[in-house]
């Protein structure tokens, strides 16, 4: 999953199974099989996109957190005219804890996966956006470099033309259009490509369900920056700090409209909150357009339970384990935010610090979806 708001984690709908609920969301460099998350936050609820279950909607879900996570800088969702930049051939990034190798036996409906975790990334190129399935199809560069089992729900990210970063989707299922090189490892069904639930199709549903503004710079296709249209992670690919401080030592900023936005700043003002991205410091405690105050807590609604206000001094590290006391040097250890150097998958890079968080849950289903195997473990 991906933290897209202090109180919202976006994941894949096929990972949300009522019979096997998600009981915690872990932040860190490891999934369940290779270590312990640096911290764990309980969800109030996790809900999948109902249109996905009906057969024609984005494979997207959300988990509403019981505590606001305030110290981890966020990469915003792709929205508005920014979507136009995800054209065929565009380089994007996928991040996950998934396996290096996967095989499938149709006779027994058995999946075998090895090499799950720790968190890693790799590049892909956009093939095309499927408007019916509401997903984006991605291709690895050599037939052996893509998502695999265990990457479900993890983020797809893109660096826009202006250098800023956006989250565009969630890991869904394997994708193989044919005609690509054979895998480097014989019989490996992973590596050719992957389809990701395309988040722009689900933004309206996500915001209605959570009653939170998940796109503080946009209102539909209009650039309408609120005070929360700032303090975004500007270099999520670079390790910075430790998990004890939310890996928040990297540059933050944002709030400038893209060239495609038809936006006229108000007289005497600017398009952003005035943050230059150098320090991320702000003055005062602005309130967002959705009523979310500076603590990240939304107003109460009649649609269901909402998270309580954070306690005084709370940094959103709820459920933390003793592994939160990370090494102060920010190196490549388990709790540091630097890239891991002790192992990496073939043709996959090591992980940036806080691009992804693990979903602590039971094993997910293996049903087919749009012609491919889900990449969930």
Short mmCIF file of C-alpha atoms in Angstrom, two decimals:
data_model
loop_
_atom_site.label_atom_id
_atom_site.label_comp_id
_atom_site.label_asym_id
_atom_site.label_seq_id
_atom_site.Cartn_x
_atom_site.Cartn_y
_atom_site.Cartn_z
CA UNK A 1 0.00 0.00 0.00
CA UNK A 2 0.89 3.66 -0.27
CA UNK A 3 0.34 6.50 2.18
CA UNK A 4 -1.57 9.09 0.13
CA UNK A 5 -2.90 11.12 3.09
CA UNK A 6 -1.93 11.11 6.78
CA UNK A 7 -4.95 8.93 7.44
CA UNK A 8 -5.31 6.98 4.19
CA UNK A 9 -3.35 4.12 2.68
CA UNK A 10 -4.22 3.19 -0.91
CA UNK A 11 -3.87 -0.48 -1.86
CA UNK A 12 -5.39 -3.00 -4.27
CA UNK A 13 -9.03 -4.07 -4.06
CA UNK A 14 -8.11 -7.72 -4.56
CA UNK A 15 -6.09 -7.52 -1.33
CA UNK A 16 -9.19 -6.64 0.70
CA UNK A 17 -10.85 -9.91 1.72
CA UNK A 18 -13.53 -9.73 4.44
CA UNK A 19 -12.81 -13.28 5.59
CA UNK A 20 -9.12 -12.44 6.05
CA UNK A 21 -9.02 -8.80 7.10
CA UNK A 22 -6.03 -6.51 7.11
CA UNK A 23 -5.17 -6.06 10.78
CA UNK A 24 -2.28 -3.62 10.58
CA UNK A 25 -0.25 -1.52 8.17
CA UNK A 26 3.48 -1.64 8.64
CA UNK A 27 5.98 1.03 7.64
CA UNK A 28 9.53 -0.06 6.90
CA UNK A 29 11.94 -1.89 4.65
CA UNK A 30 10.60 -5.41 5.21
CA UNK A 31 7.49 -7.41 4.54
CA UNK A 32 6.27 -10.25 6.71
CA UNK A 33 8.72 -12.82 5.38
CA UNK A 34 12.02 -10.98 5.83
CA UNK A 35 11.75 -8.97 9.02
CA UNK A 36 9.67 -6.70 11.20
CA UNK A 37 8.15 -3.36 10.13
CA UNK A 38 9.58 -0.29 11.81
CA UNK A 39 6.08 0.63 12.99
CA UNK A 40 2.55 -0.68 12.65
CA UNK A 41 -0.70 1.31 12.56
CA UNK A 42 -4.10 -0.35 12.88
CA UNK A 43 -6.76 0.48 10.29
CA UNK A 44 -10.30 1.45 11.21
CA UNK A 45 -11.50 -0.16 8.01
CA UNK A 46 -10.26 -1.27 4.60
CA UNK A 47 -12.66 -1.00 1.66
CA UNK A 48 -12.26 -2.08 -1.96
CA UNK A 49 -13.66 -0.32 -5.00
CA UNK A 50 -17.12 -1.87 -5.55
CA UNK A 51 -16.84 -1.38 -9.30
CA UNK A 52 -13.76 -3.61 -9.32
CA UNK A 53 -15.73 -6.42 -7.71
CA UNK A 54 -18.46 -5.85 -10.31
CA UNK A 55 -15.89 -6.49 -13.03
CA UNK A 56 -15.19 -3.11 -14.61
CA UNK A 57 -13.52 -0.82 -12.08
CA UNK A 58 -10.02 0.04 -10.94
CA UNK A 59 -8.30 -2.48 -8.67
CA UNK A 60 -8.01 0.13 -5.94
CA UNK A 61 -8.89 0.12 -2.24
CA UNK A 62 -8.21 2.24 0.80
CA UNK A 63 -7.49 1.69 4.47
CA UNK A 64 -8.51 4.41 6.91
CA UNK A 65 -5.93 4.62 9.67
CA UNK A 66 -6.75 4.77 13.37
CA UNK A 67 -3.97 7.31 13.87
CA UNK A 68 -2.72 10.03 11.58
CA UNK A 69 0.81 9.43 10.27
CA UNK A 70 2.20 12.94 10.30
CA UNK A 71 5.94 12.49 9.92
CA UNK A 72 6.15 10.61 6.61
CA UNK A 73 6.23 12.96 3.58
CA UNK A 74 3.64 12.06 0.97
CA UNK A 75 3.90 11.70 -2.80
CA UNK A 76 0.55 12.99 -4.12
CA UNK A 77 -1.84 11.16 -6.40
CA UNK A 78 -1.69 11.81 -10.13
CA UNK A 79 -4.66 14.01 -10.98
CA UNK A 80 -6.05 16.56 -13.41
CA UNK A 81 -4.15 17.18 -16.63
CA UNK A 82 -1.08 15.48 -15.15
CA UNK A 83 -2.65 12.23 -16.38
CA UNK A 84 -1.85 13.30 -19.95
CA UNK A 85 1.85 12.66 -19.30
CA UNK A 86 1.37 8.90 -18.92
CA UNK A 87 1.60 8.16 -22.62
CA UNK A 88 2.85 4.91 -24.23
CA UNK A 89 6.59 4.58 -23.81
CA UNK A 90 6.77 6.74 -20.69
CA UNK A 91 9.19 5.47 -18.06
CA UNK A 92 7.63 4.86 -14.65
CA UNK A 93 8.64 3.16 -11.42
CA UNK A 94 7.10 0.32 -9.45
CA UNK A 95 7.95 -0.47 -5.83
CA UNK A 96 7.21 -3.56 -3.80
CA UNK A 97 8.17 -6.45 -1.57
CA UNK A 98 7.40 -9.03 -4.25
CA UNK A 99 9.08 -12.25 -5.29
CA UNK A 100 11.99 -12.66 -7.70
CA UNK A 101 10.52 -15.79 -9.23
CA UNK A 102 7.01 -17.08 -9.72
CA UNK A 103 5.47 -20.14 -11.34
CA UNK A 104 1.90 -21.29 -11.78
CA UNK A 105 0.52 -24.81 -12.16
CA UNK A 106 -2.93 -24.57 -13.79
CA UNK A 107 -3.64 -28.21 -13.02
CA UNK A 108 -3.52 -27.67 -9.28
CA UNK A 109 -4.10 -23.90 -9.33
CA UNK A 110 -0.90 -23.57 -7.33
CA UNK A 111 1.39 -20.56 -7.26
CA UNK A 112 5.02 -20.89 -6.25
CA UNK A 113 6.97 -17.75 -5.40
CA UNK A 114 10.47 -17.25 -4.03
CA UNK A 115 12.58 -14.26 -3.07
CA UNK A 116 9.87 -12.13 -1.46
CA UNK A 117 11.14 -8.88 0.08
CA UNK A 118 12.80 -6.71 1.17
CA UNK A 119 11.42 -3.62 -0.51
CA UNK A 120 12.80 -2.91 -4.00
CA UNK A 121 12.02 -0.93 -7.13
CA UNK A 122 12.40 -1.21 -10.87
CA UNK A 123 11.49 0.78 -13.96
CA UNK A 124 8.75 0.01 -16.49
CA UNK A 125 7.42 1.61 -19.63
CA UNK A 126 3.77 2.40 -20.21
CA UNK A 127 2.08 0.19 -22.80
CA UNK A 128 -1.42 1.67 -22.64
CA UNK A 129 -4.26 2.64 -20.30
CA UNK A 130 -7.24 0.27 -20.42
CA UNK A 131 -10.28 2.50 -19.96
CA UNK A 132 -12.66 -0.44 -19.42
CA UNK A 133 -10.60 -2.27 -16.81
CA UNK A 134 -9.45 1.11 -15.43
CA UNK A 135 -5.86 -0.05 -15.26
CA UNK A 136 -2.54 0.89 -16.79
CA UNK A 137 -0.49 -1.82 -18.49
CA UNK A 138 3.26 -1.71 -17.98
CA UNK A 139 6.17 -3.52 -19.61
CA UNK A 140 9.52 -4.54 -18.19
CA UNK A 141 12.58 -3.74 -20.24
CA UNK A 142 13.92 -7.25 -20.84
CA UNK A 143 11.27 -9.85 -20.02
CA UNK A 144 12.62 -10.34 -16.50
CA UNK A 145 12.05 -7.03 -14.80
CA UNK A 146 8.54 -6.41 -13.54
CA UNK A 147 6.16 -7.07 -10.66
CA UNK A 148 5.62 -10.50 -9.17
CA UNK A 149 3.63 -12.18 -6.41
CA UNK A 150 3.81 -10.04 -3.29
CA UNK A 151 3.81 -6.71 -5.13
CA UNK A 152 0.01 -6.32 -5.06
CA UNK A 153 -1.18 -2.98 -3.77
CA UNK A 154 2.26 -1.41 -4.04
CA UNK A 155 2.64 1.93 -5.78
CA UNK A 156 3.37 2.85 -9.34
CA UNK A 157 5.08 6.24 -9.48
CA UNK A 158 6.06 8.64 -12.22
CA UNK A 159 8.40 11.61 -12.31
CA UNK A 160 6.62 14.35 -14.22
CA UNK A 161 8.21 16.68 -16.74
CA UNK A 162 8.77 19.32 -14.05
CA UNK A 163 10.70 16.84 -11.88
CA UNK A 164 7.97 16.30 -9.29
CA UNK A 165 6.63 12.85 -8.42
CA UNK A 166 3.14 11.34 -8.42
CA UNK A 167 1.52 8.04 -7.42
CA UNK A 168 -0.54 6.72 -10.33
CA UNK A 169 -1.66 3.25 -9.31
CA UNK A 170 -1.62 0.06 -7.28
CA UNK A 171 -0.12 -3.31 -8.22
CA UNK A 172 -2.80 -5.54 -9.74
CA UNK A 173 -1.89 -8.54 -11.88
CA UNK A 174 0.64 -9.93 -14.32
CA UNK A 175 0.52 -8.65 -17.90
CA UNK A 176 2.03 -10.30 -20.97
CA UNK A 177 1.05 -8.98 -24.41
CA UNK A 178 3.43 -11.41 -26.11
CA UNK A 179 6.45 -10.76 -28.27
CA UNK A 180 8.83 -9.81 -25.46
CA UNK A 181 12.13 -11.55 -24.62
CA UNK A 182 11.90 -14.79 -22.62
CA UNK A 183 12.60 -14.57 -18.89
CA UNK A 184 16.21 -14.72 -17.71
CA UNK A 185 15.17 -17.47 -15.27
CA UNK A 186 13.45 -20.35 -17.13
CA UNK A 187 9.76 -20.88 -16.32
CA UNK A 188 9.51 -17.58 -14.45
CA UNK A 189 6.04 -16.19 -15.22
CA UNK A 190 6.92 -12.88 -13.60
CA UNK A 191 8.99 -10.18 -15.21
CA UNK A 192 7.33 -9.46 -18.54
CA UNK A 193 4.90 -6.83 -17.35
CA UNK A 194 2.19 -5.89 -14.89
CA UNK A 195 -1.16 -4.13 -14.84
CA UNK A 196 -1.77 -1.54 -12.13
CA UNK A 197 -5.12 -0.23 -10.96
CA UNK A 198 -5.16 3.32 -12.36
CA UNK A 199 -5.79 5.65 -9.43
CA UNK A 200 -7.19 8.63 -11.41
CA UNK A 201 -10.24 6.52 -12.22
CA UNK A 202 -10.88 5.97 -8.49
CA UNK A 203 -10.10 9.38 -6.98
CA UNK A 204 -13.72 10.55 -6.85
CA UNK A 205 -14.77 7.33 -5.10
CA UNK A 206 -11.83 7.48 -2.69
CA UNK A 207 -12.60 11.05 -1.66
CA UNK A 208 -16.30 10.40 -1.26
CA UNK A 209 -15.68 7.29 0.84
CA UNK A 210 -13.05 8.79 3.12
CA UNK A 211 -14.53 12.31 3.28
CA UNK A 212 -10.97 13.57 2.88
CA UNK A 213 -9.27 15.70 0.25
CA UNK A 214 -6.73 13.33 -1.32
CA UNK A 215 -5.91 15.75 -4.16
CA UNK A 216 -5.35 19.08 -2.37
CA UNK A 217 -4.00 20.71 -5.54
CA UNK A 218 -6.92 19.69 -7.75
CA UNK A 219 -10.70 19.72 -7.90
CA UNK A 220 -11.41 17.34 -10.73
CA UNK A 221 -9.62 18.78 -13.75
CA UNK A 222 -9.21 22.24 -12.21
CA UNK A 223 -6.05 23.34 -10.44
CA UNK A 224 -7.41 24.69 -7.14
CA UNK A 225 -4.54 24.53 -4.62
CA UNK A 226 -5.48 24.48 -0.96
CA UNK A 227 -3.00 25.15 1.86
CA UNK A 228 -2.31 21.41 1.87
CA UNK A 229 -0.97 21.60 -1.70
CA UNK A 230 2.59 21.66 -0.38
CA UNK A 231 5.12 19.75 1.71
CA UNK A 232 5.27 16.83 -0.71
CA UNK A 233 8.25 14.52 -1.04
CA UNK A 234 10.44 15.95 -3.82
CA UNK A 235 13.01 13.14 -3.98
CA UNK A 236 11.31 9.90 -2.89
CA UNK A 237 13.95 7.88 -4.70
CA UNK A 238 16.68 9.07 -2.32
CA UNK A 239 17.23 7.58 1.13
CA UNK A 240 17.10 10.19 3.89
CA UNK A 241 17.02 9.87 7.68
CA UNK A 242 15.58 6.98 9.65
CA UNK A 243 12.17 5.47 10.28
CA UNK A 244 12.27 6.94 13.79
CA UNK A 245 11.63 10.31 12.14
CA UNK A 246 9.48 9.06 9.27
CA UNK A 247 12.39 9.19 6.81
CA UNK A 248 11.54 12.86 6.50
CA UNK A 249 15.02 14.34 6.11
CA UNK A 250 14.76 14.69 2.35
CA UNK A 251 13.58 17.79 0.48
CA UNK A 252 9.90 18.67 0.56
CA UNK A 253 7.90 21.28 -1.30
CA UNK A 254 5.51 21.51 -4.21
CA UNK A 255 2.40 23.50 -4.89
CA UNK A 256 3.37 24.89 -8.29
CA UNK A 257 0.86 24.29 -11.10
CA UNK A 258 1.95 22.15 -14.05
CA UNK A 259 2.21 23.83 -17.42
CA UNK A 260 -0.96 22.09 -18.57
CA UNK A 261 -3.07 23.66 -15.81
CA UNK A 262 -5.21 26.63 -16.82
CA UNK A 263 -4.60 28.59 -13.65
CA UNK A 264 -4.37 32.27 -12.81
CA UNK A 265 -2.93 33.01 -9.35
CA UNK A 266 -5.01 35.39 -7.21
CA UNK A 267 -3.86 39.03 -7.24
CA UNK A 268 -1.00 39.54 -4.83
CA UNK A 269 -0.70 35.79 -4.18
CA UNK A 270 0.95 32.78 -5.63
CA UNK A 271 -0.12 29.35 -6.78
CA UNK A 272 1.18 27.69 -3.65
CA UNK A 273 1.54 28.21 0.06
CA UNK A 274 4.85 29.97 -0.46
CA UNK A 275 6.99 26.93 0.30
CA UNK A 276 10.10 26.94 -1.87
CA UNK A 277 10.93 23.32 -1.17
CA UNK A 278 14.16 24.21 0.64
CA UNK A 279 13.08 23.49 4.21
CA UNK A 280 9.38 22.73 4.18
CA UNK A 281 8.88 25.17 7.07
CA UNK A 282 5.51 26.86 7.32
CA UNK A 283 4.02 29.49 9.57
CA UNK A 284 0.70 29.08 11.27
CA UNK A 285 -1.54 26.04 11.05
CA UNK A 286 -3.64 26.30 7.89
CA UNK A 287 -6.81 24.31 7.42
CA UNK A 288 -7.40 22.38 4.23
CA UNK A 289 -10.37 22.76 1.94
CA UNK A 290 -11.85 19.56 3.36
CA UNK A 291 -11.74 20.73 6.95
CA UNK A 292 -8.71 18.62 7.82
CA UNK A 293 -6.70 20.58 10.37
CA UNK A 294 -2.94 20.63 10.76
CA UNK A 295 -3.04 17.42 12.81
CA UNK A 296 -4.43 15.55 9.82
CA UNK A 297 -7.78 14.81 11.50
CA UNK A 298 -10.97 15.10 9.42
CA UNK A 299 -14.29 16.45 10.67
CA UNK A 300 -16.74 13.84 11.97
CA UNK A 301 -19.23 12.51 9.46
CA UNK A 302 -22.41 10.48 9.69
CA UNK A 303 -21.12 7.88 7.22
CA UNK A 304 -19.20 5.83 9.74
CA UNK A 305 -16.46 5.98 12.38
CA UNK A 306 -13.55 8.29 11.76
CA UNK A 307 -10.13 8.34 13.42
CA UNK A 308 -9.77 10.10 16.76
CA UNK A 309 -7.72 13.26 17.02
CA UNK A 310 -4.04 12.51 17.65
CA UNK A 311 -3.02 12.87 21.25
CA UNK A 312 -0.83 15.84 22.22
CA UNK A 313 2.67 15.09 21.05
CA UNK A 314 1.55 12.16 18.91
CA UNK A 315 3.65 11.70 15.78
CA UNK A 316 1.47 9.06 14.21
CA UNK A 317 3.76 6.20 15.09
CA UNK A 318 1.02 4.16 16.70
CA UNK A 319 1.63 0.52 17.36
CA UNK A 320 5.37 1.09 17.15
CA UNK A 321 7.67 -1.76 17.98
CA UNK A 322 11.11 -1.59 19.53
CA UNK A 323 12.52 -1.40 16.02
CA UNK A 324 11.43 2.24 15.84
CA UNK A 325 14.67 3.20 17.55
CA UNK A 326 16.49 3.38 14.26
CA UNK A 327 20.18 3.89 13.72
CA UNK A 328 20.91 7.58 13.77
CA UNK A 329 23.28 7.47 10.83
CA UNK A 330 20.53 6.74 8.30
CA UNK A 331 22.58 4.02 6.69
CA UNK A 332 21.52 0.87 4.93
CA UNK A 333 20.43 -1.04 8.03
CA UNK A 334 16.93 -2.39 8.48
CA UNK A 335 15.62 0.74 10.20
CA UNK A 336 17.64 3.31 8.27
CA UNK A 337 16.20 4.99 5.22
CA UNK A 338 19.16 4.40 2.96
CA UNK A 339 19.01 1.78 0.23
CA UNK A 340 19.62 -1.79 1.31
CA UNK A 341 22.82 -3.30 -0.01
CA UNK A 342 22.73 -6.85 1.36
CA UNK A 343 20.57 -8.39 -1.36
CA UNK A 344 18.68 -7.46 -4.50
CA UNK A 345 16.64 -9.31 -7.06
CA UNK A 346 17.85 -9.90 -10.60
CA UNK A 347 17.24 -6.77 -12.65
CA UNK A 348 15.60 -4.97 -9.73
CA UNK A 349 16.97 -2.02 -7.79
CA UNK A 350 17.11 -1.69 -4.02
CA UNK A 351 14.42 0.35 -2.36
CA UNK A 352 14.15 4.03 -1.69
CA UNK A 353 13.24 4.74 1.93
CA UNK A 354 9.55 5.40 2.24
CA UNK A 355 8.00 4.85 -1.14
CA UNK A 356 5.96 1.93 0.13
CA UNK A 357 4.55 0.41 3.26
CA UNK A 358 3.72 -3.23 3.83
CA UNK A 359 0.23 -4.49 4.47
CA UNK A 360 0.28 -6.83 7.44
CA UNK A 361 -2.45 -9.29 6.53
CA UNK A 362 -3.18 -12.92 5.81
CA UNK A 363 -2.57 -14.43 2.40
CA UNK A 364 -4.65 -13.04 -0.44
CA UNK A 365 -6.79 -14.80 -2.99
CA UNK A 366 -5.46 -15.93 -6.36
CA UNK A 367 -8.47 -15.37 -8.62
CA UNK A 368 -7.96 -14.34 -12.22
CA UNK A 369 -8.63 -10.78 -13.30
CA UNK A 370 -8.55 -9.40 -16.83
CA UNK A 371 -6.43 -12.25 -18.13
CA UNK A 372 -3.60 -12.18 -15.62
CA UNK A 373 -2.56 -13.58 -12.27
CA UNK A 374 -2.84 -11.16 -9.33
CA UNK A 375 0.58 -10.20 -8.06
CA UNK A 376 -0.52 -10.42 -4.43
CA UNK A 377 1.16 -12.98 -2.25
#
